[in-house]
PDB file of C-alpha atoms in Angstrom:
ATOM      1  CA  MET A   1      25.553   6.243 -19.599  1.00 44.00           C
ATOM      2  CA  ASP A   2      26.385   2.838 -20.767  1.00 47.00           C
ATOM      3  CA  THR A   3      23.967   0.531 -18.793  1.00 46.00           C
ATOM      4  CA  PRO A   4      22.389  -2.931 -19.790  1.00 46.00           C
ATOM      5  CA  PRO A   5      18.814  -3.006 -20.776  1.00 47.00           C
ATOM      6  CA  ARG A   6      16.507  -3.397 -17.670  1.00 50.00           C
ATOM      7  CA  VAL A   7      13.189  -2.646 -16.295  1.00 51.00           C
ATOM      8  CA  THR A   8      12.814  -0.861 -12.984  1.00 55.00           C
ATOM      9  CA  ASP A   9       9.806  -1.708 -10.712  1.00 59.00           C
ATOM     10  CA  PRO A  10       8.821  -4.949 -12.814  1.00 51.00           C
ATOM     11  CA  LEU A  11       4.936  -5.497 -12.999  1.00 54.00           C
ATOM     12  CA  GLY A  12       4.560  -2.433 -10.661  1.00 67.00           C
ATOM     13  CA  TRP A  13       3.523   1.107 -11.459  1.00 74.00           C
ATOM     14  CA  GLY A  14       6.780   2.345 -13.262  1.00 78.00           C
ATOM     15  CA  TYR A  15       6.909   5.068 -10.671  1.00 84.00           C
ATOM     16  CA  SER A  16      10.578   6.085 -10.914  1.00 90.00           C
ATOM     17  CA  LEU A  17      12.447   8.408 -13.292  1.00 93.00           C
ATOM     18  CA  ALA A  18      14.984   5.677 -13.183  1.00 93.00           C
ATOM     19  CA  ASN A  19      12.898   4.073 -15.905  1.00 94.00           C
ATOM     20  CA  VAL A  20      14.093   6.944 -18.396  1.00 96.00           C
ATOM     21  CA  ILE A  21      17.609   7.106 -16.930  1.00 96.00           C
ATOM     22  CA  GLU A  22      19.394   6.835 -20.408  1.00 96.00           C
ATOM     23  CA  LEU A  23      17.473   9.871 -21.782  1.00 97.00           C
ATOM     24  CA  LEU A  24      17.752  11.883 -18.540  1.00 98.00           C
ATOM     25  CA  THR A  25      21.520  11.312 -18.208  1.00 98.00           C
ATOM     26  CA  ALA A  26      21.962  12.241 -21.925  1.00 98.00           C
ATOM     27  CA  CYS A  27      20.586  15.438 -20.941  1.00 98.00           C
ATOM     28  CA  LEU A  28      22.761  15.881 -18.174  1.00 98.00           C
ATOM     29  CA  GLU A  29      25.905  15.204 -20.238  1.00 98.00           C
ATOM     30  CA  ALA A  30      24.737  17.663 -22.721  1.00 98.00           C
ATOM     31  CA  VAL A  31      24.867  20.682 -20.300  1.00 97.00           C
ATOM     32  CA  PRO A  32      27.455  19.205 -19.147  1.00 96.00           C
ATOM     33  CA  THR A  33      26.398  18.854 -15.582  1.00 97.00           C
ATOM     34  CA  ARG A  34      28.915  18.843 -12.801  1.00 97.00           C
ATOM     35  CA  ARG A  35      26.397  19.360  -9.974  1.00 98.00           C
ATOM     36  CA  VAL A  36      22.975  17.949  -9.962  1.00 98.00           C
ATOM     37  CA  LEU A  37      20.159  18.474  -7.479  1.00 98.00           C
ATOM     38  CA  GLU A  38      17.387  15.979  -7.027  1.00 98.00           C
ATOM     39  CA  VAL A  39      14.080  17.157  -5.315  1.00 97.00           C
ATOM     40  CA  GLY A  40      12.026  14.309  -4.124  1.00 94.00           C
ATOM     41  CA  SER A  41      14.129  11.203  -3.812  1.00 91.00           C
ATOM     42  CA  TYR A  42      11.757   8.954  -1.840  1.00 89.00           C
ATOM     43  CA  GLU A  43      13.636   5.579  -1.404  1.00 90.00           C
ATOM     44  CA  GLY A  44      16.468   6.683  -3.722  1.00 92.00           C
ATOM     45  CA  GLU A  45      16.024   4.587  -6.795  1.00 92.00           C
ATOM     46  CA  LEU A  46      16.993   7.280  -9.181  1.00 95.00           C
ATOM     47  CA  THR A  47      19.417   8.568  -6.771  1.00 96.00           C
ATOM     48  CA  ARG A  48      21.542   5.316  -6.922  1.00 96.00           C
ATOM     49  CA  ASP A  49      21.476   5.683 -10.768  1.00 96.00           C
ATOM     50  CA  LEU A  50      22.616   9.305 -10.394  1.00 97.00           C
ATOM     51  CA  LEU A  51      25.519   8.367  -8.108  1.00 97.00           C
ATOM     52  CA  THR A  52      26.613   5.780 -10.647  1.00 96.00           C
ATOM     53  CA  TRP A  53      26.479   8.224 -13.527  1.00 97.00           C
ATOM     54  CA  ALA A  54      28.177  10.966 -11.325  1.00 97.00           C
ATOM     55  CA  ASP A  55      31.058   8.517 -10.552  1.00 97.00           C
ATOM     56  CA  LEU A  56      31.786   8.364 -14.255  1.00 96.00           C
ATOM     57  CA  ASN A  57      31.268  12.140 -15.077  1.00 97.00           C
ATOM     58  CA  ASP A  58      33.237  13.913 -12.246  1.00 96.00           C
ATOM     59  CA  ALA A  59      29.922  15.116 -10.774  1.00 98.00           C
ATOM     60  CA  THR A  60      28.298  15.620  -7.437  1.00 97.00           C
ATOM     61  CA  VAL A  61      24.733  14.667  -6.424  1.00 98.00           C
ATOM     62  CA  THR A  62      22.515  16.538  -3.706  1.00 97.00           C
ATOM     63  CA  THR A  63      19.119  15.194  -2.903  1.00 97.00           C
ATOM     64  CA  VAL A  64      16.259  16.645  -1.052  1.00 96.00           C
ATOM     65  CA  ASP A  65      13.458  14.941   0.908  1.00 95.00           C
ATOM     66  CA  PRO A  66      11.715  16.308   4.044  1.00 93.00           C
ATOM     67  CA  LEU A  67      11.012  12.924   5.410  1.00 92.00           C
ATOM     68  CA  PRO A  68      13.647  10.552   3.972  1.00 94.00           C
ATOM     69  CA  PRO A  69      12.748   6.802   4.274  1.00 93.00           C
ATOM     70  CA  ASN A  70      15.109   4.317   5.814  1.00 95.00           C
ATOM     71  CA  ARG A  71      16.411   3.069   2.332  1.00 94.00           C
ATOM     72  CA  LEU A  72      17.400   6.753   1.400  1.00 95.00           C
ATOM     73  CA  LEU A  73      19.172   7.104   4.802  1.00 96.00           C
ATOM     74  CA  GLU A  74      21.034   3.735   4.277  1.00 96.00           C
ATOM     75  CA  LEU A  75      22.191   5.088   0.846  1.00 96.00           C
ATOM     76  CA  VAL A  76      23.363   8.345   2.509  1.00 95.00           C
ATOM     77  CA  ALA A  77      25.388   6.296   5.054  1.00 96.00           C
ATOM     78  CA  ASP A  78      26.813   4.131   2.276  1.00 96.00           C
ATOM     79  CA  ARG A  79      27.825   7.134   0.125  1.00 96.00           C
ATOM     80  CA  PRO A  80      29.328   9.856   2.147  1.00 94.00           C
ATOM     81  CA  ASP A  81      29.635  11.751  -1.097  1.00 95.00           C
ATOM     82  CA  LEU A  82      25.794  12.081  -1.422  1.00 97.00           C
ATOM     83  CA  THR A  83      24.364  15.229   0.356  1.00 96.00           C
ATOM     84  CA  LEU A  84      20.976  15.051   1.711  1.00 96.00           C
ATOM     85  CA  ILE A  85      18.862  18.069   2.562  1.00 96.00           C
ATOM     86  CA  GLU A  86      15.974  17.155   4.822  1.00 95.00           C
ATOM     87  CA  ASP A  87      13.616  19.827   3.861  1.00 95.00           C
ATOM     88  CA  THR A  88      11.021  20.746   1.349  1.00 93.00           C
ATOM     89  CA  GLY A  89      11.938  21.631  -2.313  1.00 94.00           C
ATOM     90  CA  ALA A  90      11.218  25.292  -2.185  1.00 94.00           C
ATOM     91  CA  ALA A  91      13.106  25.850   1.069  1.00 94.00           C
ATOM     92  CA  ALA A  92      16.195  23.641   0.008  1.00 94.00           C
ATOM     93  CA  LEU A  93      16.368  25.785  -3.158  1.00 94.00           C
ATOM     94  CA  ALA A  94      16.308  29.063  -1.269  1.00 90.00           C
ATOM     95  CA  SER A  95      19.105  27.768   1.036  1.00 89.00           C
ATOM     96  CA  LEU A  96      21.651  26.818  -1.539  1.00 90.00           C
ATOM     97  CA  ASP A  97      24.726  28.950  -2.022  1.00 88.00           C
ATOM     98  CA  GLU A  98      24.307  28.740  -5.842  1.00 92.00           C
ATOM     99  CA  LEU A  99      22.143  26.954  -8.304  1.00 95.00           C
ATOM    100  CA  PRO A 100      23.481  23.548  -9.687  1.00 97.00           C
ATOM    101  CA  ASP A 101      23.838  22.977 -13.378  1.00 98.00           C
ATOM    102  CA  SER A 102      20.757  20.657 -13.470  1.00 98.00           C
ATOM    103  CA  ILE A 103      17.737  20.274 -11.004  1.00 98.00           C
ATOM    104  CA  ILE A 104      15.467  17.121 -11.085  1.00 98.00           C
ATOM    105  CA  ILE A 105      12.068  17.740  -9.531  1.00 98.00           C
ATOM    106  CA  ASP A 106       9.893  14.718  -8.533  1.00 96.00           C
ATOM    107  CA  GLY A 107       8.494  15.886  -5.196  1.00 93.00           C
ATOM    108  CA  ASP A 108       4.894  16.695  -4.199  1.00 93.00           C
ATOM    109  CA  HIS A 109       2.860  16.633  -7.448  1.00 96.00           C
ATOM    110  CA  ASN A 110       0.558  19.808  -7.103  1.00 97.00           C
ATOM    111  CA  TYR A 111       0.363  23.038  -8.767  1.00 98.00           C
ATOM    112  CA  PHE A 112       1.092  25.099  -5.728  1.00 97.00           C
ATOM    113  CA  THR A 113       4.304  23.155  -4.641  1.00 97.00           C
ATOM    114  CA  LEU A 114       5.710  22.848  -7.970  1.00 98.00           C
ATOM    115  CA  SER A 115       5.136  26.561  -8.756  1.00 97.00           C
ATOM    116  CA  ALA A 116       6.907  27.591  -5.525  1.00 96.00           C
ATOM    117  CA  GLU A 117       9.925  25.437  -6.510  1.00 97.00           C
ATOM    118  CA  LEU A 118      10.058  26.889  -9.979  1.00 97.00           C
ATOM    119  CA  GLU A 119       9.760  30.507  -8.600  1.00 96.00           C
ATOM    120  CA  ALA A 120      12.584  29.740  -6.075  1.00 95.00           C
ATOM    121  CA  ILE A 121      14.848  28.651  -9.010  1.00 96.00           C
ATOM    122  CA  ALA A 122      13.852  31.685 -11.130  1.00 95.00           C
ATOM    123  CA  GLY A 123      14.506  33.975  -8.254  1.00 93.00           C
ATOM    124  CA  ARG A 124      17.990  32.644  -7.815  1.00 92.00           C
ATOM    125  CA  ALA A 125      18.784  32.715 -11.451  1.00 92.00           C
ATOM    126  CA  GLU A 126      17.775  36.410 -11.635  1.00 88.00           C
ATOM    127  CA  ASP A 127      18.391  37.650 -15.191  1.00 89.00           C
ATOM    128  CA  GLY A 128      20.618  34.842 -16.176  1.00 90.00           C
ATOM    129  CA  PRO A 129      19.738  31.417 -18.048  1.00 95.00           C
ATOM    130  CA  LEU A 130      17.979  28.881 -15.839  1.00 97.00           C
ATOM    131  CA  PRO A 131      19.655  25.419 -14.986  1.00 98.00           C
ATOM    132  CA  LEU A 132      18.482  22.451 -17.005  1.00 98.00           C
ATOM    133  CA  LEU A 133      15.176  21.460 -15.296  1.00 98.00           C
ATOM    134  CA  LEU A 134      13.834  17.943 -15.433  1.00 98.00           C
ATOM    135  CA  PHE A 135      10.572  16.705 -14.016  1.00 98.00           C
ATOM    136  CA  HIS A 136       8.460  13.482 -13.505  1.00 97.00           C
ATOM    137  CA  ASP A 137       4.601  13.073 -13.703  1.00 97.00           C
ATOM    138  CA  ALA A 138       3.821  15.578 -16.386  1.00 98.00           C
ATOM    139  CA  GLY A 139       1.329  12.754 -17.811  1.00 97.00           C
ATOM    140  CA  TRP A 140      -1.685  11.085 -16.478  1.00 97.00           C
ATOM    141  CA  PRO A 141      -2.646  11.256 -13.714  1.00 97.00           C
ATOM    142  CA  HIS A 142      -0.817  14.339 -12.376  1.00 97.00           C
ATOM    143  CA  ALA A 143      -0.729  16.338 -15.674  1.00 98.00           C
ATOM    144  CA  ARG A 144      -3.994  18.257 -14.858  1.00 98.00           C
ATOM    145  CA  ARG A 145      -4.826  16.878 -11.453  1.00 98.00           C
ATOM    146  CA  ASP A 146      -3.098  17.792  -8.088  1.00 98.00           C
ATOM    147  CA  THR A 147      -2.075  15.062  -5.606  1.00 97.00           C
ATOM    148  CA  TYR A 148      -0.686  15.773  -2.231  1.00 96.00           C
ATOM    149  CA  TYR A 149       1.673  13.926   0.215  1.00 93.00           C
ATOM    150  CA  ALA A 150       0.824  16.568   2.917  1.00 91.00           C
ATOM    151  CA  PRO A 151      -2.096  18.652   2.135  1.00 95.00           C
ATOM    152  CA  ASP A 152      -1.475  20.842   5.192  1.00 94.00           C
ATOM    153  CA  ARG A 153       1.723  22.182   3.609  1.00 93.00           C
ATOM    154  CA  VAL A 154      -0.465  23.868   0.933  1.00 96.00           C
ATOM    155  CA  PRO A 155      -2.562  26.916   1.997  1.00 95.00           C
ATOM    156  CA  GLU A 156      -6.232  25.953   2.038  1.00 95.00           C
ATOM    157  CA  GLU A 157      -7.026  28.770  -0.437  1.00 96.00           C
ATOM    158  CA  ARG A 158      -4.428  27.478  -2.896  1.00 95.00           C
ATOM    159  CA  ARG A 159      -5.621  23.784  -2.687  1.00 96.00           C
ATOM    160  CA  GLN A 160      -7.981  21.990  -4.996  1.00 97.00           C
ATOM    161  CA  PRO A 161     -11.080  20.555  -3.318  1.00 97.00           C
ATOM    162  CA  LEU A 162      -9.664  17.417  -1.851  1.00 97.00           C
ATOM    163  CA  ALA A 163     -10.743  13.645  -2.227  1.00 97.00           C
ATOM    164  CA  HIS A 164      -9.373  11.370   0.402  1.00 96.00           C
ATOM    165  CA  ASN A 165      -8.470   7.677  -0.216  1.00 95.00           C
ATOM    166  CA  VAL A 166      -9.865   7.436  -3.830  1.00 95.00           C
ATOM    167  CA  GLY A 167      -9.002   5.803  -7.098  1.00 94.00           C
ATOM    168  CA  LEU A 168      -8.271   7.628 -10.423  1.00 96.00           C
ATOM    169  CA  VAL A 169      -9.215   6.069 -13.773  1.00 95.00           C
ATOM    170  CA  PRO A 170      -8.011   7.503 -17.184  1.00 95.00           C
ATOM    171  CA  GLY A 171     -10.906   9.347 -18.914  1.00 94.00           C
ATOM    172  CA  ASP A 172     -12.823   9.920 -15.717  1.00 96.00           C
ATOM    173  CA  PRO A 173     -12.331  13.535 -14.410  1.00 97.00           C
ATOM    174  CA  GLY A 174     -13.709  12.540 -11.128  1.00 97.00           C
ATOM    175  CA  VAL A 175     -12.711  10.100  -8.542  1.00 96.00           C
ATOM    176  CA  SER A 176     -13.807   6.446  -7.817  1.00 92.00           C
ATOM    177  CA  GLU A 177     -14.402   4.737  -4.538  1.00 87.00           C
ATOM    178  CA  ASN A 178     -13.622   1.144  -5.620  1.00 82.00           C
ATOM    179  CA  GLU A 179     -11.609   1.227  -8.823  1.00 86.00           C
ATOM    180  CA  GLY A 180      -8.496   2.912 -10.329  1.00 90.00           C
ATOM    181  CA  LEU A 181      -5.126   3.759  -8.959  1.00 92.00           C
ATOM    182  CA  PRO A 182      -5.318   4.634  -5.257  1.00 92.00           C
ATOM    183  CA  TYR A 183      -4.300   7.991  -3.766  1.00 94.00           C
ATOM    184  CA  GLU A 184      -4.556   9.089  -0.316  1.00 95.00           C
ATOM    185  CA  TRP A 185      -5.208  12.827  -1.281  1.00 97.00           C
ATOM    186  CA  ALA A 186      -5.936  13.990  -4.740  1.00 97.00           C
ATOM    187  CA  ALA A 187      -7.967  16.843  -6.272  1.00 98.00           C
ATOM    188  CA  ALA A 188     -11.647  15.784  -6.597  1.00 98.00           C
ATOM    189  CA  ARG A 189     -11.682  16.883 -10.205  1.00 98.00           C
ATOM    190  CA  GLU A 190      -9.198  16.783 -13.039  1.00 98.00           C
ATOM    191  CA  GLY A 191      -8.572  19.907 -15.085  1.00 97.00           C
ATOM    192  CA  GLY A 192      -9.055  23.690 -14.605  1.00 97.00           C
ATOM    193  CA  PRO A 193      -6.671  26.463 -13.680  1.00 97.00           C
ATOM    194  CA  GLU A 194      -3.935  25.771 -11.009  1.00 98.00           C
ATOM    195  CA  ASN A 195      -4.431  22.042 -11.254  1.00 98.00           C
ATOM    196  CA  GLY A 196      -1.768  19.599 -12.009  1.00 98.00           C
ATOM    197  CA  VAL A 197       2.033  19.352 -12.884  1.00 98.00           C
ATOM    198  CA  LEU A 198       1.817  20.044 -16.578  1.00 98.00           C
ATOM    199  CA  THR A 199      -0.338  23.148 -15.917  1.00 98.00           C
ATOM    200  CA  ALA A 200       2.248  24.473 -13.467  1.00 98.00           C
ATOM    201  CA  LEU A 201       5.033  23.891 -16.099  1.00 98.00           C
ATOM    202  CA  GLU A 202       3.069  25.560 -18.924  1.00 98.00           C
ATOM    203  CA  ASP A 203       2.083  28.560 -16.860  1.00 98.00           C
ATOM    204  CA  PHE A 204       5.765  29.034 -15.748  1.00 98.00           C
ATOM    205  CA  ILE A 205       7.225  29.247 -19.199  1.00 97.00           C
ATOM    206  CA  ALA A 206       4.299  31.340 -20.411  1.00 97.00           C
ATOM    207  CA  GLU A 207       5.515  34.131 -18.199  1.00 92.00           C
ATOM    208  CA  ARG A 208       9.037  33.988 -19.479  1.00 93.00           C
ATOM    209  CA  ARG A 209      10.781  34.355 -22.757  1.00 92.00           C
ATOM    210  CA  GLY A 210      13.203  31.805 -24.111  1.00 95.00           C
ATOM    211  CA  LEU A 211      11.995  28.862 -22.185  1.00 97.00           C
ATOM    212  CA  LYS A 212      11.161  25.645 -24.018  1.00 98.00           C
ATOM    213  CA  LEU A 213       9.105  22.657 -22.669  1.00 98.00           C
ATOM    214  CA  ALA A 214       9.620  19.059 -23.983  1.00 98.00           C
ATOM    215  CA  VAL A 215       7.336  16.289 -22.592  1.00 98.00           C
ATOM    216  CA  VAL A 216       8.209  12.575 -23.296  1.00 98.00           C
ATOM    217  CA  PRO A 217       4.917  10.664 -22.829  1.00 98.00           C
ATOM    218  CA  ALA A 218       6.359   7.616 -21.060  1.00 96.00           C
ATOM    219  CA  PHE A 219       6.339   6.273 -17.574  1.00 95.00           C
ATOM    220  CA  PHE A 220       3.761   8.894 -16.386  1.00 96.00           C
ATOM    221  CA  GLY A 221       5.564  11.677 -18.203  1.00 97.00           C
ATOM    222  CA  PHE A 222       9.169  12.880 -18.237  1.00 98.00           C
ATOM    223  CA  ALA A 223       9.280  16.648 -19.004  1.00 98.00           C
ATOM    224  CA  VAL A 224      12.404  18.972 -19.542  1.00 98.00           C
ATOM    225  CA  ILE A 225      12.596  22.837 -19.490  1.00 98.00           C
ATOM    226  CA  TYR A 226      15.514  24.247 -20.997  1.00 98.00           C
ATOM    227  CA  ASP A 227      16.513  27.979 -21.574  1.00 97.00           C
ATOM    228  CA  GLU A 228      17.466  28.789 -25.162  1.00 97.00           C
ATOM    229  CA  ARG A 229      19.986  31.412 -23.890  1.00 96.00           C
ATOM    230  CA  ALA A 230      22.110  28.516 -22.483  1.00 97.00           C
ATOM    231  CA  GLY A 231      25.047  27.509 -24.572  1.00 96.00           C
ATOM    232  CA  TRP A 232      23.958  23.862 -24.290  1.00 98.00           C
ATOM    233  CA  ALA A 233      20.299  24.390 -25.276  1.00 98.00           C
ATOM    234  CA  SER A 234      20.657  23.232 -28.762  1.00 98.00           C
ATOM    235  CA  ARG A 235      22.218  20.023 -27.770  1.00 98.00           C
ATOM    236  CA  VAL A 236      19.456  19.205 -25.329  1.00 98.00           C
ATOM    237  CA  ALA A 237      16.965  20.074 -27.883  1.00 98.00           C
ATOM    238  CA  GLU A 238      18.410  17.809 -30.361  1.00 98.00           C
ATOM    239  CA  ILE A 239      18.370  14.931 -27.727  1.00 98.00           C
ATOM    240  CA  LEU A 240      14.656  15.414 -26.826  1.00 98.00           C
ATOM    241  CA  ALA A 241      13.392  16.028 -30.499  1.00 98.00           C
ATOM    242  CA  PRO A 242      12.621  12.397 -31.435  1.00 98.00           C
ATOM    243  CA  TRP A 243      10.881  11.785 -28.066  1.00 98.00           C
ATOM    244  CA  ASP A 244       8.925  15.042 -27.361  1.00 98.00           C
ATOM    245  CA  ASP A 245       5.194  14.461 -27.838  1.00 98.00           C
ATOM    246  CA  ASN A 246       5.836  11.376 -29.824  1.00 98.00           C
ATOM    247  CA  PRO A 247       2.513   9.778 -30.885  1.00 98.00           C
ATOM    248  CA  ILE A 248       3.732   6.196 -30.616  1.00 98.00           C
ATOM    249  CA  LEU A 249       4.893   6.841 -27.017  1.00 98.00           C
ATOM    250  CA  HIS A 250       1.530   8.351 -26.391  1.00 97.00           C
ATOM    251  CA  ARG A 251      -0.274   5.248 -27.481  1.00 98.00           C
ATOM    252  CA  LEU A 252       2.180   2.956 -25.725  1.00 97.00           C
ATOM    253  CA  GLU A 253       1.740   4.883 -22.339  1.00 97.00           C
ATOM    254  CA  SER A 254      -2.017   4.820 -22.737  1.00 96.00           C
ATOM    255  CA  ASN A 255      -1.928   1.178 -23.139  1.00 96.00           C
ATOM    256  CA  ARG A 256       0.253   0.637 -20.232  1.00 94.00           C
ATOM    257  CA  VAL A 257      -1.720   2.809 -17.907  1.00 94.00           C
ATOM    258  CA  ASP A 258      -4.957   1.071 -18.932  1.00 94.00           C
ATOM    259  CA  HIS A 259      -3.413  -2.212 -18.235  1.00 91.00           C
ATOM    260  CA  LEU A 260      -1.968  -0.964 -14.963  1.00 91.00           C
ATOM    261  CA  VAL A 261      -5.337   0.325 -13.790  1.00 90.00           C
ATOM    262  CA  ARG A 262      -7.079  -3.025 -14.782  1.00 89.00           C
ATOM    263  CA  ASN A 263      -4.344  -5.153 -13.081  1.00 84.00           C
ATOM    264  CA  HIS A 264      -4.683  -3.088  -9.847  1.00 78.00           C
ATOM    265  CA  SER A 265      -8.425  -3.631  -9.825  1.00 78.00           C
ATOM    266  CA  LEU A 266      -8.152  -7.246 -10.609  1.00 80.00           C
ATOM    267  CA  ALA A 267      -5.608  -7.672  -7.813  1.00 74.00           C
ATOM    268  CA  GLN A 268      -8.044  -5.904  -5.349  1.00 75.00           C
ATOM    269  CA  GLU A 269     -10.828  -8.293  -6.518  1.00 74.00           C
ATOM    270  CA  ILE A 270      -8.612 -11.427  -6.204  1.00 77.00           C
ATOM    271  CA  GLN A 271      -7.740 -10.075  -2.491  1.00 81.00           C
ATOM    272  CA  GLU A 272     -11.401  -9.566  -1.656  1.00 77.00           C
ATOM    273  CA  LEU A 273     -12.074 -13.150  -2.904  1.00 81.00           C
ATOM    274  CA  ARG A 274      -9.259 -14.554  -0.884  1.00 86.00           C
ATOM    275  CA  VAL A 275     -10.665 -12.917   2.217  1.00 84.00           C
ATOM    276  CA  LYS A 276     -13.993 -14.205   1.505  1.00 86.00           C
ATOM    277  CA  VAL A 277     -12.868 -17.848   0.914  1.00 82.00           C
ATOM    278  CA  ASN A 278     -10.608 -17.761   4.050  1.00 85.00           C
ATOM    279  CA  ARG A 279     -13.722 -16.888   5.962  1.00 87.00           C
ATOM    280  CA  GLN A 280     -15.811 -19.707   4.372  1.00 82.00           C
ATOM    281  CA  GLU A 281     -12.864 -22.127   5.044  1.00 82.00           C
ATOM    282  CA  ALA A 282     -12.890 -21.110   8.522  1.00 83.00           C
ATOM    283  CA  LEU A 283     -16.541 -21.572   8.944  1.00 79.00           C
ATOM    284  CA  LEU A 284     -16.445 -25.029   7.335  1.00 77.00           C
ATOM    285  CA  ASN A 285     -13.651 -26.168   9.609  1.00 81.00           C
ATOM    286  CA  ASP A 286     -15.460 -24.991  12.667  1.00 79.00           C
ATOM    287  CA  MET A 287     -18.376 -27.024  11.526  1.00 79.00           C
ATOM    288  CA  LEU A 288     -16.228 -30.077  11.155  1.00 79.00           C
ATOM    289  CA  GLU A 289     -15.143 -29.747  14.790  1.00 80.00           C
ATOM    290  CA  SER A 290     -18.767 -28.921  15.932  1.00 81.00           C
ATOM    291  CA  SER A 291     -20.433 -31.656  18.039  1.00 78.00           C
ATOM    292  CA  ALA A 292     -23.891 -30.074  17.010  1.00 77.00           C
ATOM    293  CA  PHE A 293     -23.018 -30.629  13.357  1.00 71.00           C
ATOM    294  CA  ALA A 294     -22.118 -34.205  14.184  1.00 74.00           C
ATOM    295  CA  MET A 295     -25.564 -34.667  15.660  1.00 75.00           C
ATOM    296  CA  ALA A 296     -27.330 -32.947  12.665  1.00 72.00           C
ATOM    297  CA  GLU A 297     -25.331 -35.200  10.282  1.00 69.00           C
ATOM    298  CA  ARG A 298     -26.551 -38.342  12.167  1.00 73.00           C
ATOM    299  CA  ALA A 299     -30.038 -37.212  12.298  1.00 70.00           C
ATOM    300  CA  SER A 300     -30.006 -36.254   8.439  1.00 70.00           C
ATOM    301  CA  LYS A 301     -28.769 -39.811   7.824  1.00 67.00           C
ATOM    302  CA  LEU A 302     -31.474 -41.569   9.600  1.00 62.00           C
ATOM    303  CA  LYS A 303     -34.236 -39.143   8.070  1.00 63.00           C
ATOM    304  CA  GLN A 304     -32.865 -39.518   4.497  1.00 58.00           C
ATOM    305  CA  ARG A 305     -31.557 -43.087   4.724  1.00 59.00           C
ATOM    306  CA  GLY A 306     -28.567 -42.493   2.631  1.00 58.00           C
ATOM    307  CA  GLU A 307     -26.071 -39.752   1.912  1.00 63.00           C
ATOM    308  CA  PRO A 308     -27.225 -36.724   3.881  1.00 65.00           C
ATOM    309  CA  ILE A 309     -27.512 -33.213   2.285  1.00 64.00           C
ATOM    310  CA  PHE A 310     -24.573 -32.029   4.342  1.00 68.00           C
ATOM    311  CA  SER A 311     -21.893 -34.192   5.751  1.00 75.00           C
ATOM    312  CA  ARG A 312     -18.349 -34.248   6.962  1.00 75.00           C
ATOM    313  CA  ARG A 313     -17.320 -36.006   3.648  1.00 76.00           C
ATOM    314  CA  ARG A 314     -18.833 -33.349   1.404  1.00 76.00           C
ATOM    315  CA  ILE A 315     -17.160 -30.612   3.515  1.00 76.00           C
ATOM    316  CA  ASN A 316     -13.933 -32.325   3.403  1.00 78.00           C
ATOM    317  CA  ASP A 317     -14.176 -32.716  -0.425  1.00 77.00           C
ATOM    318  CA  VAL A 318     -14.849 -28.798  -0.698  1.00 76.00           C
ATOM    319  CA  LEU A 319     -11.711 -28.187   1.543  1.00 76.00           C
ATOM    320  CA  GLY A 320      -9.627 -30.526  -0.638  1.00 78.00           C
ATOM    321  CA  LYS A 321      -8.898 -32.813   2.401  1.00 75.00           C
TER     322      LYS A 321
END
């Protein structure tokens, strides 16, 4: 897709697959895709780009979200050609009349949910080639660690031990109470069996012949599974080859994530300092208006015969008045 250079979510997390839209749509065109399904649209940032691409490529877009935010609902209202399925990914895949040409999965980032979605796709494909499958968050922090939007949707025996409202830090397999990127629900430990997006993808292809996995280590990891039996497989492989497991991208992403985590921690510290300063300013202003403080200031002047240790003038200087 011919789009001008841009950055989505500037100074933010880079959380959207829209950050790799040129590579993603090149894969869609290689199929070529006439029907694309997006599982996990959130506010529809990628969905908007997919609709722009679809307009130019005689394609249709269906998106899935069990709890669509207002911005996504507004997009659906603006684009009657966009089909929204308000359900979980696995249930939506089971309800389709037929599989689309390409499926983008960026839903709940845990092993159980993603595996259920993959099994639903494989079950519908039966013995035929799978559609082109594209995924987000195959890199840190979700590659080897489950996170959950709604833990109660996952059977307790299939969930990792949970940590609530914690921070995740690269290189730390545990969780932090006061630093790192914040997650409401995350696996308490990184690694091990049935834990994480990349683990689910690797386990899925290990059980089936002819499936190839490519991982582009940028913006939390863009992954593609393609079936070598498909007539378009060689074209997709050629597009992904320079990007797959690229060591330069690995270093860039590691650097980006380190800065992201550090900047988030600094932002939290600044916010805490602002709260502290605001409380101090409020206290000093209360002191300025206090008759008891005025009496203490006069008494201090008489006792010291000069500038008192504490005075309205000194407080006003501190407050910048």
